[in-house]
Structure formats: C-alpha cells, structure tokens
Amino acid sequence: MATIAPSRRVRRTPFSDGVEAAGVKGYTVYNHMLLPTVFRSVVEDYHHLKSEVQVWDVACERQVELRGPDAARLMQMLTPRDLRGMLPGQCYYVPMVDETGGMLNDPVAVKLAEDRWWISIADSDLLLWVKGIVHGFRLDVLVDEPDVSPLGVQGPKSDDLMARVFGDKVRDIRFFRFGWFDFQGRSLAVARSGYSKQGGFEIYVEGSDIGMPLWNALFEAGKDLNVHAGCPNLIERIEGGLLSYGNDMTRDNTPHEAGLGKFCSTQTAIGCVGRDALLRVAKEGPTQQIRAISIDGDIPPCDRAWPLMAGDKKVGQVTSAARSPDYNTNVAIGMVRMTHWDAGTRLTVHTPDGPREATVQPKFWI
Ligand code: THG
C-alpha cells in the first residue's frame, strides 16, 4: 500500500495524535485536511458504529465564520433554504448553489447569533466563494476560518458517553439544535447532529489546545461503554442516504437533482444567488435525480462514476457503492434519468470488473 506524503497542505487536526494512537489504517483528504476512513476494517467499524459508540475526528468539517451586521443577509444570499424562521441555537442543512443553480457545497449552517454564523462545510473551498460575494456586494461582514474543529460522538450509546463528560443536560439537546457546555473552563457548542443515522453529537471544539484533552476525556469516560475511535462509515452512510459532495453531486447538479429540493424554498429565499435558475428547475422538475440502488454480485471500490445502462443507452451513473452486511446486497447511490428512475427498474451497471445487475430502490435502507 502506498502512503500519503505528509506536508503543510495536508493539514493535521487537533485530534490527529489520538487518531494515530487508536491505530488509524486509512485516510482521505477533505478540505485539505486529514479525515480517517478506517480503523479496524470498514465492516468491523460499521458493526461497532451501529451497536456501540464512537468518537470521530471530523475536524475536516471546517467552519466558514460570518461575523458582522450583514451576516444574516449574506447567509440568505448563499442558500435557497428560507432562513427567516431560524433561531440562534439551531442548525440547518443548507444546499449552496452558484448563479446557475449548480451545487457548490451542502453544509450545515450553525446560527450562533443574528450577526454570527458558522457554515460547517463539505469538501469544496466555499470560503473563496463567500469572500467573493462579500467583496462584490460590499457587505459589512468578516469571513474567515476559525480554530474550530468538530469532534463527532456517534452511535446508539452516544447519549450515555456524552452525559458522563458534559452532564445529563446534553440528553435534552434536540436534533439539529445546539447548546453551550463547559469543558475544562471552556464553553463549547454541542449539537445533536452528525454524518451517521445512528444518533449522536458534534462538539465544535474551539481552540486546538483542548483537542487532545477532550479526546482523552471521552475515551476515559467511555471505557466500559466499549468506546472506539471511528469515522464516517462508507457502508452506513450509503444505507442512510447521506450524500457526499464531490462524489454523489457536484457543481453540475442542482439541489433538486441531488434530492435536496425539500431543503429549498426558493420562492421565499429572497436575495439568494441562483434563485432565478432554481425557480426554473423547481417549476419544470429535474430530469435526473439521486436514487438508492442495489447491485448484485461482487464489486470493487467505487472510485469513479460507473455508467448505469438500459441496454446500450446510458441512463445514469453510480457514484458510491459498498457491500452491506445487514442488507446482504451492495448498497449504492446513483443519479438516474427520469425515464428509468422508478422503483423496481432493472439496469446494468458497468463496473471496472464488468457488468452487474442493478435495481432502483424505493428509498434508502435506513
Ligand atoms: N456535520 C457538520 N458538518 C458537516 C457534515 C456534518 N460538513 C460536511 C458534511 N457533513 C455536509 N453534508 C451533510 C450531509 C448530510 C447531513 C449533514 C451534512 C445530515 N443529513 C440528515 C439526513 O439527510 O438525514 C438530516 C438533514 C435534516 O433533516 O436537516 O445530517 O455531518 N457539522
């Protein structure tokens, strides 16, 4: 196996020492930062995530901080989701698009105050787009990347582990809300959110210096809960239909194609960049859309788009796929043309190992 060359461009995280001590076996690079992909094996990590509790170094979910009198106006310019009802203490999953309606990112917006927001970004350089908008529209907002690193606690036992470190009050945090909790004299935002369907929290660790102390405190408190180091799990996130920007959708896709139309209220998202383009696609409806797809037989890792064929006509592509132990099939995410997107449609997927039978599913598995 080849290694990745360490360099300043491939940033370590405040938790990297802990990740290495826990025996990380694979990394990807996300927002120019290390993101673990496997600890024991993807399948062992998967079973453990679904039954126990894991601590995830998701520091690569970098924050774009907006600060200043125009912060709320800027935020609404960045997304077609209507933010008028959003209160401090809430998180929203928000598609972000360019002037053509093409997806630029699918971050979590964190509203700290009317004039202070974090955009918890997926893997694209959103900061550059935001700075461009601020400059172009002469907005009174400061935009930068603060020293804030999310640490995930995911799995069915996450409430118990979190309560031991932050107190029983964490149990009261509602889905996609956050509260402020003390750790070693520092007040940290703790949200009920995360890139799994197993339940859990994300701690927005402000100040790299408390990264390892918090990591160690969670492992110390969770010894008898069988806590392990973990990471976003490929199999579990496909089962759950959690999309991966750059894989399942890109700038070539609208939010409606990505199945994120439910997070767009373009009509009322006044001032949003790309509004006119999205009003058109919302009216006409997408001609291709994300679907859950099952694939028969053995498949290799999906590191490029696999054509989805109906006979010799290309009708879509598979962009994520993995063997699922719990569903005893290969679970996959693909983009499928309207003519072939109905549940039950049988297609052929051209993998690098040859053609495989595929079936469009009515919904994701979790
Ligand atoms: N948490 C935080 N930042 C992130 C992610 C995260 N940044 C990168 C990446 N993940 C952004 N993408 C997603 C994708 C899906 C979800 C969150 C961020 C997600 N979706 C839920 C679902 O689809 O079931 C819930 C959406 C909702 O109902 O609002 O959680 O994970 N901080």
Short mmCIF file of C-alpha atoms and ligand atoms in Angstrom, two decimals, residues 30-31 56 58 60-63 81 91-93 105-108 110 119-123 150 175-176 193-197 202 204 240-245 249 260 262-263, ligand 1:
data_model
loop_
_atom_site.label_atom_id
_atom_site.label_comp_id
_atom_site.label_asym_id
_atom_site.label_seq_id
_atom_site.Cartn_x
_atom_site.Cartn_y
_atom_site.Cartn_z
CA TYR A 30 -11.17 16.57 2.88
CA ASN A 31 -10.99 20.37 2.89
CA TRP A 56 -14.89 10.74 15.25
CA VAL A 58 -14.29 15.28 11.78
CA CYS A 60 -12.17 18.49 8.34
CA GLU A 61 -15.74 19.79 8.58
CA ARG A 62 -14.17 23.27 8.60
CA GLN A 63 -16.15 26.32 9.62
CA ARG A 81 -33.34 27.45 2.02
CA CYS A 91 -28.53 24.10 12.78
CA TYR A 92 -29.90 23.80 9.23
CA TYR A 93 -28.73 21.51 6.44
CA ASN A 105 -21.50 22.72 -1.15
CA ASP A 106 -24.05 21.08 1.18
CA PRO A 107 -23.01 22.38 4.61
CA VAL A 108 -24.65 22.60 8.00
CA VAL A 110 -24.97 26.97 12.61
CA ILE A 119 -21.01 27.29 7.86
CA SER A 120 -19.81 23.73 8.55
CA ILE A 121 -18.66 22.85 5.08
CA ALA A 122 -18.39 19.75 2.92
CA ASP A 123 -15.38 19.24 0.66
CA PRO A 150 -15.86 19.34 15.14
CA PHE A 175 -32.00 17.10 16.66
CA PHE A 176 -30.13 19.83 14.77
CA SER A 193 -26.14 16.06 14.57
CA GLY A 194 -23.56 14.09 12.63
CA TYR A 195 -22.80 12.18 9.48
CA SER A 196 -24.47 8.90 10.52
CA LYS A 197 -28.02 7.68 11.07
CA GLU A 202 -20.97 17.03 17.28
CA TYR A 204 -17.46 22.25 17.99
CA GLY A 240 -28.70 6.08 5.26
CA GLY A 241 -28.62 8.05 2.01
CA LEU A 242 -26.20 10.65 3.37
CA LEU A 243 -24.77 12.36 0.31
CA SER A 244 -21.09 13.10 -0.26
CA TYR A 245 -20.32 16.34 -2.11
CA MET A 249 -23.26 15.51 -6.54
CA LEU A 260 -32.30 18.29 -1.75
CA LYS A 262 -37.00 19.64 0.25
CA PHE A 263 -34.35 21.97 1.69
N1 THG B 1 -21.90 17.81 10.27
C1 THG B 1 -21.30 19.02 10.25
N2 THG B 1 -20.68 19.49 9.16
C2 THG B 1 -20.64 18.73 8.04
C3 THG B 1 -21.26 17.47 7.99
C4 THG B 1 -21.90 17.01 9.16
N3 THG B 1 -20.00 19.20 6.94
C5 THG B 1 -19.72 18.30 5.88
C6 THG B 1 -20.85 17.36 5.58
N4 THG B 1 -21.26 16.70 6.83
C7 THG B 1 -22.01 18.11 4.98
N5 THG B 1 -23.02 17.22 4.46
C8 THG B 1 -24.08 16.76 5.23
C9 THG B 1 -24.89 15.78 4.71
C10 THG B 1 -25.96 15.29 5.44
C11 THG B 1 -26.21 15.80 6.70
C12 THG B 1 -25.40 16.78 7.22
C13 THG B 1 -24.35 17.29 6.47
C14 THG B 1 -27.35 15.31 7.52
N6 THG B 1 -28.47 14.94 6.90
C15 THG B 1 -29.57 14.36 7.64
C16 THG B 1 -30.32 13.42 6.70
O1 THG B 1 -30.21 13.58 5.50
O2 THG B 1 -30.97 12.52 7.22
C17 THG B 1 -30.52 15.37 8.28
C18 THG B 1 -30.90 16.54 7.45
C19 THG B 1 -32.02 17.35 8.08
O3 THG B 1 -33.09 16.77 8.35
O4 THG B 1 -31.87 18.56 8.30
O5 THG B 1 -27.26 15.27 8.74
O6 THG B 1 -22.45 15.88 9.23
N7 THG B 1 -21.31 19.78 11.35
#
